[in-house]
Amino acid sequence: MSSEVTIASDFPAKIGGRTKYVDDLHLPGELYGGIVRSPHPYAKITRVDIREAQQVAGVKAVITGDDVPHHAYGPTVHKDWNILACDKVLFVGDEVVAIAADSPDALRQALDKVVVEYEELEPILNPHAALQPGAAVLHEAAPDNRPVKIEFERGDVDKAFAQAHIVRSGRYTTNRIYHGHLEPIAVIANWDEQDGLTLWAGSHIPYRARETYAAAFGLPEEKVRINVPPIGGSFGAKYVLKVHVIAAALSMRAGAPVRIVLDRYEDMLTAHPRVPLEIDIRIAADKDGYFLGKDVVVYGDAGARIYWSPNVLASACTRADSLYRFHNVRAKGNLCYTNNSPTTCMRGFGNAEMLFAVENVIDELAEGLGMDPAQLRLQNIVHRGDTTIGGYHLDSCELEACIRQVITLSGWERRRDFKKYHGLGMAIGNHVSGYRGIDPRFDGSTAVARLLASGRVEIETGEIDLGQGMSSTYAHIAARVLGIDPSLVTVQSGDTGRYPFGIGTLASRSTVMGGNAVKQACERLRNELADWVKQHYGPTAVLTGGGVEVGQEQHSLADVARDFTSCHGGDAFSVKETYTPATELPDKTLYGNPSPSYPFAAHVAEVEVDPDTGRVKVIGYWAVHDAGTVLNRPAATGQVVGGVAQGIGWVTMEDFKVSQGQVQNRSLLDYRMPGSSDVPPVTVEFLETEDPNGPFGAKSVGEMAIDPVPGAVSNAIAHALGVRGHDLPLAPERLWRIMQEQSQV
């Protein structure tokens, strides 16, 4: 048997266009749903007139905020969502009226006939304005417009800085970017008095979505079922969405299934982009380059309601503290409500943002000390066996080896001989393999392993495949335990009414959490099956990968499955196992060991900058990762290459522009994303070791892939220009201005 999965079983269907996404599904009698949205960032609703819309032929339901429940709900502890706005709108795109009709034409006519009158209010457009005395209060539960405030200090930061030989500091800002998923946001909802609410929606946390949506309507969770068809990309955009709730409300009113599929224009209007952060940072070191302390103040723009921005802020304030031995750290984090579109998580989850700042300041420290930036990193990084200042237990860590390997692969020493406008930059990163703080109640995963009548093995999991290759990884884990080929394993997930509970695919948790559950379930299936075949075929019966051997007789797994089913009233041989990691819920200061294992990586980028235009061309990229044992090399490599491409786009071109609360670039023609010519060949290597807590020693890869990219590319640009950019993106216009300012100096 091969030690690695080759091609996931769903690849041929995807490549051949046969995969059925939400938009490809249809229910008998379904209606088309649409939403009337606010054109203003902040306004009172003074009048809503839906009478003409109700008269349009084919319209089956028109609902306003007066027609829906008003229970406190939301995906986190901040219950600030509504189904439809009643008295005020809080951002451009806020939902005011929803309509269901039997045709797209009738829907469009009805949407146009809705009259909503507003009294515009002065909007709050950034976190600092939100915190001003006398600023309008957007949600009563946060009278200072700051729903999340983080403050902690470990050690004595002031003393550390007082003793420092060198301090480097700066204000770094990271921008909104669009997730750029190919599949549009879509949902089909169906309400049935007997069965309750059923949704077909691309969510990678369907059980948390079920909890949130049930609360919205005051329903018990067993009356809500989420089906997740194949997802065409997410990167954090498809956790829980208001459009799902609105489709459900329409279905309840109309008594028929309702589908809502956003076109790209509406998707980008209401997109919940990456949380923009403003980071004031300073790092102190002694004369030999050993770090003494780190001090950060972070402001985050949550927009008008809370999605997952609190977790983004927490990661930004803490994660880098477990990458280096800073010895003394302090963080102050402020997440503020504004009248911008709500922001949420995106690959990297606050860690990539903070590493952009940290890795730039470390290069500045190296310049000030006259040291090689790589050497400065090597003498300050964490190592295996450390319990970090943030409380992480590093049972495995090959970060030093990653740095040394990327130095070799990239030809790091070449940078000394580069001419101006040609640069080589390094950055490193760390991440988690699941995060206990996501859901303090439970952090594990459950899997069912079943021997089917055909002799195939079926795995059921509550985790979700977003296209990242989770299913093929689970198939490989099952096959490795059972001694069969991965092609004989089917992985099922994505139905809260059928498959076991799972937290979902976030915080890079699927390989370790879900993978451990699959491994445990298959080990139990193997052991119990071995016992049963001895009972059934005799004490000399031996279970092998392909079936059972009894002397010279052989029975296939299909024979075994049929014999077992015949002896047990039609039941299949099935077991269920739950993996519960020994993680710690971070305390109020965010100290703790929140993950079973921690991946690391070192990246180097090579760039050329056009002095006339400021355009950056990334001409080389090297990424070395410590992901433990690599279970699915094609998928893991694809994750790294994809993360690097996404990061290059973020640093050099992508910018979700918002002015006065209005999105300025609401189409993919106006929102520049990297194409193949913008991404160089990426050299990817894995330094394989076995982490004691991962399935067969595996750790996560997905988010780790992007974490070092902003730092590596921006450091390469700074090396090329001799001057540093502090604000993302480092697009041509911004770099051109930086170069002009430099020349004037």
XYZ file of C-alpha atoms in Angstrom:
745
model
C 0.000 0.000 0.000
C 1.228 3.458 -0.802
C 2.171 5.590 2.179
C 0.492 8.595 0.630
C -2.839 9.481 -0.841
C -2.569 10.290 -4.511
C -5.779 11.737 -5.955
C -8.829 12.509 -3.853
C -11.915 10.686 -5.012
C -13.834 13.906 -5.656
C -11.252 15.369 -8.024
C -12.612 13.805 -11.244
C -16.121 15.097 -10.534
C -14.837 18.590 -9.777
C -12.577 18.728 -12.774
C -15.335 17.344 -15.001
C -17.884 19.892 -13.769
C -20.153 17.218 -12.294
C -19.911 18.318 -8.660
C -23.203 19.733 -7.401
C -22.817 22.905 -5.368
C -25.709 24.691 -3.657
C -26.591 26.627 -6.796
C -26.900 23.348 -8.707
C -29.474 21.915 -6.295
C -33.222 22.390 -6.613
C -36.273 21.479 -4.556
C -39.807 21.073 -5.937
C -41.789 24.276 -5.643
C -38.820 26.370 -4.613
C -38.990 30.153 -4.658
C -36.366 32.777 -5.421
C -35.367 34.996 -2.531
C -33.872 38.484 -2.563
C -33.027 41.261 -0.130
C -33.497 45.030 -0.049
C -30.374 46.449 1.559
C -29.420 49.761 3.053
C -27.615 52.242 0.790
C -26.423 54.153 3.858
C -23.739 53.271 6.415
C -25.827 54.577 9.331
C -29.416 55.782 9.239
C -32.796 55.654 10.922
C -35.494 53.826 9.015
C -38.381 56.286 8.874
C -40.730 54.479 6.495
C -41.048 51.077 4.825
C -43.735 50.551 2.192
C -44.058 47.038 0.768
C -47.609 47.283 -0.590
C -46.701 47.549 -4.268
C -44.147 44.778 -3.945
C -46.796 42.486 -2.489
C -48.994 43.101 -5.532
C -46.453 41.866 -8.071
C -47.668 38.669 -9.699
C -45.666 35.684 -8.437
C -44.631 37.230 -5.131
C -45.244 34.796 -2.280
C -43.767 36.569 0.722
C -42.551 40.031 1.670
C -41.133 40.387 5.175
C -39.721 43.272 7.196
C -38.201 43.529 10.639
C -41.715 43.586 12.075
C -42.417 40.100 10.719
C -39.526 38.182 12.269
C -38.550 37.080 15.789
C -36.158 39.218 17.791
C -34.287 36.752 19.947
C -30.747 37.568 21.043
C -28.415 35.524 18.887
C -25.071 35.511 17.129
C -22.231 33.071 16.446
C -20.139 34.099 19.478
C -20.873 35.318 22.995
C -21.733 38.700 21.472
C -25.411 38.309 20.596
C -25.767 41.354 18.350
C -27.429 39.925 15.240
C -30.941 40.554 13.963
C -32.799 38.857 11.135
C -33.874 42.122 9.484
C -33.278 45.709 10.574
C -36.177 47.442 12.333
C -35.348 50.980 13.338
C -31.790 51.572 12.159
C -29.380 50.324 9.560
C -25.743 49.970 10.590
C -23.819 49.512 7.334
C -24.175 49.681 3.579
C -25.793 46.369 2.706
C -27.654 45.913 5.994
C -30.787 43.852 5.372
C -34.151 45.656 5.591
C -36.760 43.769 3.515
C -36.742 40.241 2.092
C -38.918 38.890 -0.705
C -39.682 35.452 -2.104
C -41.197 35.028 -5.570
C -41.798 32.223 -8.015
C -39.482 33.627 -10.698
C -36.365 35.785 -10.886
C -38.283 38.385 -12.934
C -41.039 38.697 -10.354
C -38.433 38.958 -7.634
C -36.586 41.769 -9.395
C -39.819 43.691 -9.995
C -40.862 43.346 -6.383
C -37.464 44.382 -5.018
C -37.641 47.536 -7.143
C -41.079 48.439 -5.784
C -40.105 48.419 -2.116
C -39.904 51.926 -0.687
C -37.614 52.529 2.279
C -37.025 56.043 3.567
C -34.121 56.892 5.840
C -32.825 59.697 7.996
C -29.087 59.585 7.549
C -26.865 59.698 10.631
C -23.186 60.513 10.996
C -21.398 57.190 10.529
C -18.492 55.880 12.581
C -15.886 54.800 10.085
C -12.864 53.684 12.100
C -12.045 52.341 15.570
C -10.592 55.611 16.844
C -13.761 57.495 15.926
C -15.779 54.769 17.653
C -13.916 55.369 20.912
C -14.340 59.143 20.907
C -16.399 60.534 23.792
C -19.901 61.227 22.607
C -19.713 58.828 19.668
C -23.020 57.212 18.785
C -23.527 53.864 20.514
C -24.088 51.195 17.850
C -25.004 48.372 20.246
C -26.281 48.951 23.777
C -24.283 46.024 25.160
C -21.074 47.903 24.303
C -21.656 51.535 25.337
C -18.077 52.469 24.438
C -18.345 50.706 21.037
C -15.597 48.349 22.176
C -17.086 44.868 22.571
C -13.673 43.282 23.145
C -10.754 44.659 25.129
C -7.620 42.609 25.776
C -4.935 43.570 28.262
C -2.158 41.424 29.689
C 1.466 41.641 30.672
C 3.850 38.778 31.340
C 7.109 39.749 32.982
C 8.131 43.391 33.404
C 8.003 45.050 30.010
C 8.931 48.555 31.162
C 12.023 47.231 32.934
C 13.009 45.205 29.882
C 12.807 48.229 27.614
C 14.692 50.374 30.141
C 17.574 47.865 30.024
C 17.547 47.479 26.229
C 20.526 48.203 24.012
C 18.282 48.697 21.008
C 14.564 49.203 20.412
C 12.810 49.234 17.087
C 9.161 50.155 16.687
C 6.522 51.260 14.230
C 2.870 51.434 13.314
C 1.843 48.731 10.861
C -1.586 48.470 9.281
C -3.181 45.518 7.566
C -6.083 45.959 5.200
C -9.420 44.437 4.323
C -9.127 41.760 1.692
C -11.805 39.674 0.028
C -11.747 35.912 0.463
C -12.104 35.373 -3.281
C -13.937 32.028 -3.142
C -15.005 30.815 -6.577
C -18.392 29.493 -5.459
C -20.785 32.352 -4.654
C -22.626 32.597 -1.344
C -25.803 30.531 -1.661
C -28.481 28.833 0.424
C -31.693 26.875 0.067
C -33.989 26.851 3.104
C -37.095 24.795 3.693
C -39.456 25.075 6.659
C -41.736 22.195 7.518
C -43.979 22.228 10.593
C -43.184 18.609 11.373
C -39.495 18.378 10.518
C -38.510 21.958 11.201
C -35.972 24.005 9.333
C -33.594 22.433 6.821
C -30.877 24.405 5.066
C -28.543 23.449 2.253
C -25.672 25.848 2.731
C -21.903 25.965 2.411
C -20.860 26.249 6.038
C -17.692 24.772 7.429
C -19.052 24.910 10.967
C -22.565 23.463 10.415
C -23.118 22.453 14.042
C -22.308 25.946 15.283
C -24.482 27.313 12.462
C -27.332 25.089 13.640
C -26.980 26.440 17.166
C -26.924 30.041 15.919
C -29.862 29.687 13.550
C -31.997 27.809 16.083
C -31.463 30.668 18.542
C -32.533 33.196 15.898
C -35.991 31.625 15.685
C -36.273 30.363 19.261
C -36.265 26.777 18.028
C -34.756 23.721 19.733
C -31.642 22.604 17.868
C -33.267 19.328 16.836
C -35.653 21.379 14.698
C -32.795 22.749 12.578
C -30.793 20.654 10.135
C -27.856 21.878 8.063
C -26.834 20.029 4.909
C -23.486 21.023 3.455
C -23.044 20.253 -0.256
C -19.496 20.461 -1.673
C -17.993 23.883 -0.958
C -16.246 25.793 -3.730
C -13.752 27.641 -1.568
C -14.137 29.698 1.567
C -10.899 30.705 3.362
C -13.082 31.800 6.293
C -15.973 33.436 4.433
C -18.528 30.660 4.946
C -18.914 30.049 8.649
C -22.357 31.458 9.488
C -24.164 34.020 7.361
C -27.191 36.268 7.711
C -28.398 35.287 4.242
C -28.978 31.761 5.568
C -31.230 33.109 8.319
C -33.147 35.360 5.942
C -33.816 32.505 3.529
C -35.153 30.516 6.486
C -37.445 33.376 7.531
C -38.789 33.646 3.986
C -39.437 29.920 3.789
C -41.373 30.051 7.067
C -43.527 32.864 5.762
C -44.041 31.464 2.254
C -44.490 27.827 3.231
C -42.155 26.760 0.451
C -38.437 26.228 -0.115
C -36.543 29.476 -0.802
C -33.194 29.782 -2.545
C -30.949 32.829 -2.405
C -27.807 32.958 -4.517
C -25.782 36.158 -4.342
C -24.155 37.381 -7.503
C -20.583 38.609 -7.166
C -21.709 42.238 -6.939
C -23.960 41.603 -3.941
C -21.462 39.154 -2.499
C -18.735 41.782 -2.464
C -21.116 44.480 -1.194
C -21.917 42.369 1.834
C -18.656 40.438 2.071
C -17.211 40.095 5.515
C -13.559 40.720 4.684
C -10.388 40.182 6.708
C -10.383 42.297 9.857
C -8.229 45.383 9.269
C -5.760 45.897 12.114
C -3.651 48.830 13.235
C -0.648 47.581 15.177
C 1.713 49.726 17.237
C 4.676 47.512 18.056
C 8.087 47.789 19.651
C 10.643 45.100 20.383
C 13.711 45.465 22.615
C 16.994 43.556 22.414
C 20.344 43.550 24.192
C 23.670 44.332 22.507
C 24.111 40.696 21.459
C 20.733 40.586 19.792
C 18.808 38.611 22.403
C 15.243 39.782 22.730
C 14.187 41.373 25.998
C 10.610 42.336 25.400
C 7.720 42.961 23.028
C 4.944 45.506 23.448
C 1.925 45.871 21.163
C -1.269 47.895 20.969
C -3.808 46.669 18.431
C -6.992 48.257 17.099
C -9.386 46.136 15.053
C -12.428 47.206 13.016
C -15.236 44.710 13.674
C -17.702 46.567 11.491
C -21.369 46.720 12.466
C -21.774 43.330 14.139
C -19.618 40.532 15.476
C -18.707 37.533 13.372
C -15.323 36.033 14.320
C -13.288 39.193 14.766
C -12.784 38.661 18.560
C -10.770 35.516 17.835
C -8.764 37.386 15.201
C -7.842 40.066 17.737
C -6.905 37.433 20.338
C -4.614 35.631 17.892
C -2.965 38.900 16.909
C -2.266 39.750 20.538
C -0.853 36.357 21.555
C 0.287 33.927 18.863
C 3.669 35.452 18.016
C 4.612 35.296 21.723
C 5.032 31.553 21.259
C 7.309 31.901 18.230
C 10.192 33.757 19.875
C 11.584 33.909 23.397
C 10.620 37.520 24.059
C 10.806 36.981 27.865
C 8.591 39.991 28.631
C 5.433 40.728 26.641
C 2.508 43.111 26.888
C -0.512 43.487 24.661
C -3.479 45.806 24.561
C -6.154 44.896 22.058
C -9.237 46.894 21.138
C -11.983 45.580 18.881
C -14.428 48.321 17.940
C -17.836 48.555 16.323
C -18.032 50.826 13.279
C -20.502 51.429 10.451
C -18.465 49.395 8.017
C -19.519 45.980 6.724
C -18.837 43.362 9.430
C -15.414 41.770 9.212
C -14.461 38.210 10.021
C -11.719 35.661 9.962
C -9.591 34.744 7.008
C -6.751 32.300 6.588
C -4.087 33.283 9.111
C -6.715 34.495 11.600
C -4.866 37.543 13.025
C -1.569 35.719 13.301
C -0.437 36.543 9.770
C -1.313 40.192 10.408
C 0.773 40.410 13.581
C 3.658 38.501 11.987
C 3.742 41.134 9.237
C 4.613 43.665 11.956
C 6.835 41.424 14.079
C 8.934 40.140 11.191
C 9.513 43.639 9.820
C 10.621 44.963 13.210
C 12.985 42.022 13.630
C 14.636 42.880 10.320
C 14.979 46.464 11.537
C 16.605 45.203 14.737
C 19.034 43.146 12.665
C 19.939 46.220 10.632
C 20.495 48.216 13.802
C 22.656 45.504 15.322
C 24.583 44.846 12.129
C 23.449 41.233 12.203
C 22.150 38.841 9.586
C 18.331 38.719 9.980
C 18.404 34.934 9.784
C 20.962 34.697 12.572
C 18.936 37.066 14.749
C 15.929 34.806 14.340
C 17.918 31.639 15.023
C 19.150 32.859 18.380
C 15.708 33.956 19.602
C 13.281 31.260 18.424
C 11.470 28.700 20.569
C 12.528 25.050 20.628
C 11.061 21.619 21.271
C 10.338 21.112 24.955
C 9.647 24.783 25.633
C 6.599 25.979 27.474
C 6.307 29.385 25.902
C 5.545 32.650 27.625
C 1.996 32.256 26.332
C 1.667 28.757 27.813
C 2.073 26.630 24.672
C 3.668 23.205 25.268
C 5.943 22.492 22.324
C 6.105 18.697 22.187
C 7.622 19.028 18.734
C 9.350 21.935 17.026
C 11.691 21.863 14.045
C 11.758 25.611 13.527
C 15.534 25.905 13.720
C 15.900 23.211 11.066
C 13.313 24.999 8.915
C 15.339 28.231 9.023
C 18.604 26.490 8.240
C 17.012 24.573 5.372
C 15.397 27.633 3.806
C 18.744 29.434 4.044
C 20.294 26.665 1.978
C 17.459 26.307 -0.519
C 17.140 30.027 -1.236
C 20.852 30.770 -1.429
C 20.378 33.304 1.373
C 23.971 34.501 1.188
C 23.278 35.899 -2.282
C 21.467 38.855 -0.764
C 24.770 40.504 0.116
C 25.570 40.939 -3.579
C 22.181 42.147 -4.811
C 21.916 45.518 -6.478
C 19.224 48.013 -5.538
C 15.660 47.057 -6.464
C 16.489 43.368 -6.006
C 15.756 41.886 -2.583
C 15.632 38.702 -0.539
C 13.516 38.597 2.626
C 12.858 36.039 5.338
C 10.017 35.505 7.770
C 9.006 32.672 10.046
C 5.709 31.645 11.534
C 3.828 29.391 13.897
C 0.224 28.329 14.233
C -2.066 25.876 16.000
C -3.686 22.563 15.121
C -7.057 23.466 16.581
C -7.716 26.060 19.264
C -9.534 25.303 22.501
C -10.878 28.830 22.788
C -13.051 28.368 19.679
C -15.560 26.395 21.749
C -14.712 26.024 25.455
C -17.363 23.320 25.832
C -15.682 20.756 23.605
C -12.593 20.745 21.454
C -12.430 17.238 20.087
C -13.964 15.325 17.221
C -16.064 12.212 16.681
C -15.923 9.665 13.889
C -17.901 6.601 12.920
C -16.225 3.738 11.049
C -18.492 1.232 9.301
C -17.855 -1.883 7.223
C -20.284 -1.784 4.295
C -21.817 -4.801 2.590
C -19.601 -4.155 -0.424
C -16.485 -4.580 1.691
C -15.741 -0.873 1.540
C -15.247 1.147 4.700
C -17.317 4.257 5.350
C -16.099 7.021 7.633
C -18.537 9.565 9.046
C -17.216 12.788 10.538
C -18.612 16.096 11.708
C -15.737 18.033 10.146
C -16.108 19.611 6.707
C -14.050 19.330 3.524
C -13.686 22.781 1.955
C -11.740 21.404 -0.970
C -8.528 21.305 1.037
C -8.280 17.509 0.818
C -9.573 16.578 4.274
C -11.569 13.615 2.954
C -8.584 12.086 1.183
C -6.468 12.564 4.312
C -9.074 10.787 6.422
C -9.292 8.029 3.818
C -5.570 7.573 4.077
C -5.629 7.449 7.878
C -8.392 4.839 7.816
C -6.629 2.798 5.156
C -3.364 2.888 7.055
C -5.000 1.585 10.241
C -7.049 -1.093 8.477
C -4.381 -2.176 6.011
C -6.502 -1.515 2.937
C -6.143 0.759 -0.060
C -7.405 4.353 0.413
C -9.625 3.940 -2.639
C -11.733 1.481 -0.588
C -12.624 4.186 1.944
C -15.525 6.623 1.586
C -15.642 9.705 3.807
C -19.044 11.225 4.573
C -19.731 14.552 6.266
C -21.898 17.638 6.044
C -25.288 16.740 7.511
C -26.127 17.654 11.094
C -29.075 15.293 10.971
C -27.007 12.262 10.117
C -23.304 12.538 10.865
C -21.612 12.877 14.263
C -21.045 16.196 15.974
C -18.021 18.243 14.968
C -16.777 21.735 15.776
C -16.016 22.204 12.102
C -13.130 23.146 9.888
C -11.463 26.193 11.390
C -8.324 26.979 13.361
C -6.447 24.436 11.215
C -8.036 21.647 13.264
C -9.262 19.078 10.744
C -6.113 16.950 10.354
C -5.298 16.619 14.044
C -8.741 16.712 15.695
C -10.779 14.911 13.055
C -7.844 12.746 12.007
C -7.316 11.459 15.531
C -11.012 10.618 15.805
C -10.871 8.703 12.510
C -7.741 6.868 13.629
C -9.313 5.886 16.958
C -12.530 4.704 15.299
C -10.666 2.599 12.738
C -8.412 1.071 15.398
C -11.506 0.002 17.328
C -13.173 -1.281 14.149
C -10.069 -3.321 13.341
C -9.757 -4.758 16.850
C -13.432 -5.620 17.303
C -13.632 -7.059 13.809
C -10.596 -9.265 14.531
C -12.327 -10.582 17.659
C -15.583 -11.255 15.854
C -14.026 -13.190 12.954
C -12.414 -15.539 15.452
C -15.821 -16.073 17.052
C -17.526 -16.612 13.709
C -14.921 -18.435 11.578
C -12.982 -20.150 14.352
C -9.994 -19.381 16.566
C -7.512 -19.741 13.696
C -9.194 -16.980 11.650
C -6.899 -14.032 10.972
C -8.082 -10.606 9.844
C -5.939 -9.210 7.036
C -6.215 -6.059 5.009
C -8.139 -7.805 2.277
C -10.389 -10.018 4.395
C -10.070 -13.103 6.597
C -7.817 -16.130 6.273
C -8.899 -19.401 7.898
C -6.276 -21.951 7.044
C -6.469 -22.283 3.257
C -9.845 -20.536 3.128
C -10.152 -16.886 2.372
C -13.127 -14.603 2.911
C -13.275 -11.130 1.452
C -14.274 -8.111 3.519
C -17.580 -8.147 1.635
C -18.118 -11.766 2.809
C -17.317 -10.732 6.366
C -19.661 -7.747 6.182
C -22.539 -9.855 4.857
C -21.985 -12.585 7.457
C -21.937 -10.051 10.263
C -25.079 -8.321 8.992
C -26.896 -11.656 8.692
C -26.002 -12.515 12.281
C -27.025 -9.120 13.695
C -30.485 -8.422 12.373
C -29.281 -6.441 9.392
C -26.955 -4.127 11.305
C -23.615 -3.240 9.739
C -20.371 -3.574 11.687
C -20.001 -0.017 12.989
C -18.134 1.752 15.784
C -18.056 5.323 17.048
C -15.134 7.019 18.773
C -14.493 10.504 20.152
C -11.069 12.110 20.380
C -10.722 14.639 23.175
C -7.386 16.472 23.263
C -5.611 17.374 26.487
C -5.762 21.082 25.683
C -6.266 23.946 28.109
C -8.816 26.705 27.778
C -6.809 29.956 27.810
C -7.434 32.003 30.944
C -8.603 35.617 31.067
C -5.137 36.780 30.040
C -5.222 34.303 27.130
C -2.536 32.145 28.786
C -2.816 28.421 28.244
C -2.027 25.460 26.018
C -4.926 25.643 23.545
C -3.781 23.147 20.918
C -2.443 19.578 20.841
C 0.371 20.555 18.461
C 1.969 23.557 16.830
C 3.303 23.733 13.245
C 6.158 26.029 12.239
C 7.637 27.327 8.998
C 10.391 29.488 7.542
C 9.894 31.294 4.224
C 12.150 33.335 1.935
C 10.906 35.566 -0.900
C 12.940 37.108 -3.713
C 11.621 40.234 -5.418
C 12.458 42.820 -8.035
C 10.906 46.299 -7.815
C 10.429 48.482 -10.885
C 11.880 51.872 -9.862
C 9.677 53.734 -12.361
C 6.323 52.233 -11.398
C 6.797 50.673 -7.959
C 5.517 47.354 -9.258
C 6.813 44.331 -7.347
C 7.612 41.104 -9.112
C 8.106 38.120 -6.826
C 10.666 36.054 -8.741
C 11.462 33.309 -6.239
C 9.885 31.697 -3.180
C 11.037 28.975 -0.797
C 8.912 27.512 2.015
C 10.114 24.944 4.544
C 7.504 23.583 6.948
C 7.451 21.560 10.127
C 4.045 19.904 9.788
C 4.970 16.737 11.627
C 4.370 13.618 9.583
C 2.941 14.555 6.197
C -0.041 12.296 5.528
C -1.124 13.678 2.181
C 1.825 15.246 0.389
C -0.003 16.474 -2.750
C -2.653 18.210 -0.656
C -0.121 19.579 1.841
C 2.065 20.933 -0.934
C -0.994 22.443 -2.596
C -1.934 24.113 0.670
C 1.485 25.748 0.950
C 1.591 26.898 -2.669
C -1.956 28.247 -2.368
C -1.133 30.065 0.867
C 1.946 31.627 -0.699
C -0.036 32.770 -3.747
C -2.750 34.217 -1.524
C -0.151 36.011 0.591
C 1.621 37.465 -2.419
C -1.701 38.876 -3.592
C -2.394 40.344 -0.158
C 0.982 42.070 0.068
C 1.384 43.333 -3.455
C -2.064 44.104 -4.864
C -5.266 43.084 -3.038
C -7.196 45.866 -1.321
C -10.908 45.855 -0.523
C -11.412 49.594 -0.680
C -14.078 51.178 1.526
C -14.812 54.907 1.562
C -17.524 56.416 3.785
C -18.739 52.876 4.376
C -19.134 52.217 0.640
C -17.212 49.404 -1.021
C -15.408 50.960 -3.980
C -14.379 47.874 -5.946
C -17.397 45.578 -6.065
C -16.374 43.263 -8.878
C -13.509 40.958 -9.692
C -12.647 43.291 -12.557
C -11.949 46.057 -10.048
C -10.561 43.871 -7.277
C -7.105 42.776 -8.378
C -6.095 39.238 -7.391
C -2.918 37.419 -8.415
C -2.857 35.393 -11.583
C -0.430 32.675 -12.497
C 2.097 35.180 -13.830
C 2.199 36.932 -10.443
C 3.318 33.825 -8.569
C 6.790 32.338 -9.129
C 7.582 28.641 -8.841
C 7.357 27.859 -5.123
C 9.838 25.410 -3.638
C 8.156 23.512 -0.790
C 9.892 21.165 1.612
C 8.630 19.435 4.730
C 10.949 18.501 7.597
C 9.091 15.451 8.784
C 9.061 14.437 12.412
C 6.376 12.785 14.521
C 4.412 14.998 16.834
C 3.244 12.808 19.739
C -0.285 14.243 19.642
C -1.131 14.068 15.941
C -2.501 11.138 13.950
C 0.658 9.244 12.961
C 2.555 12.358 14.102
C 0.824 14.877 11.808
C 0.310 18.584 12.503
C -1.658 21.164 10.534
C -0.618 22.964 7.340
C -3.463 25.131 5.996
C -3.187 28.465 7.802
C 0.501 28.077 8.545
C 1.017 28.327 4.790
C 0.160 32.041 4.683
C 1.410 33.214 8.075
C 5.009 34.079 7.094
C 4.220 35.369 3.601
C 3.449 39.050 4.372
C 6.649 39.310 6.407
C 8.837 37.523 3.875
C 7.642 39.536 0.868
C 7.667 42.893 2.672
C 11.152 42.229 4.062
C 12.339 41.382 0.560
C 10.862 44.649 -0.714
C 12.581 46.580 2.091
C 15.860 44.847 1.222
C 15.400 45.826 -2.414
C 14.568 49.474 -1.725
C 16.427 50.250 1.472
C 13.235 51.698 2.880
C 10.346 49.946 4.559
C 6.620 50.027 3.866
C 4.369 49.796 6.908
C 0.920 49.555 5.341
C -0.591 46.737 3.313
C -0.871 46.381 0.437
C 2.561 47.414 -0.787
C 0.965 48.133 -4.136
C 2.795 50.036 -6.920
C 1.254 53.427 -6.053
C 2.264 53.157 -2.399
C 5.786 51.956 -3.150
C 6.249 54.634 -5.804
C 5.399 57.296 -3.234
C 7.749 55.725 -0.703
C 10.537 55.803 -3.258
C 9.779 59.436 -4.122
C 9.907 60.411 -0.462
C 13.190 58.542 -0.113
C 14.724 60.334 -3.069
C 13.671 63.707 -1.667
C 15.336 62.852 1.639
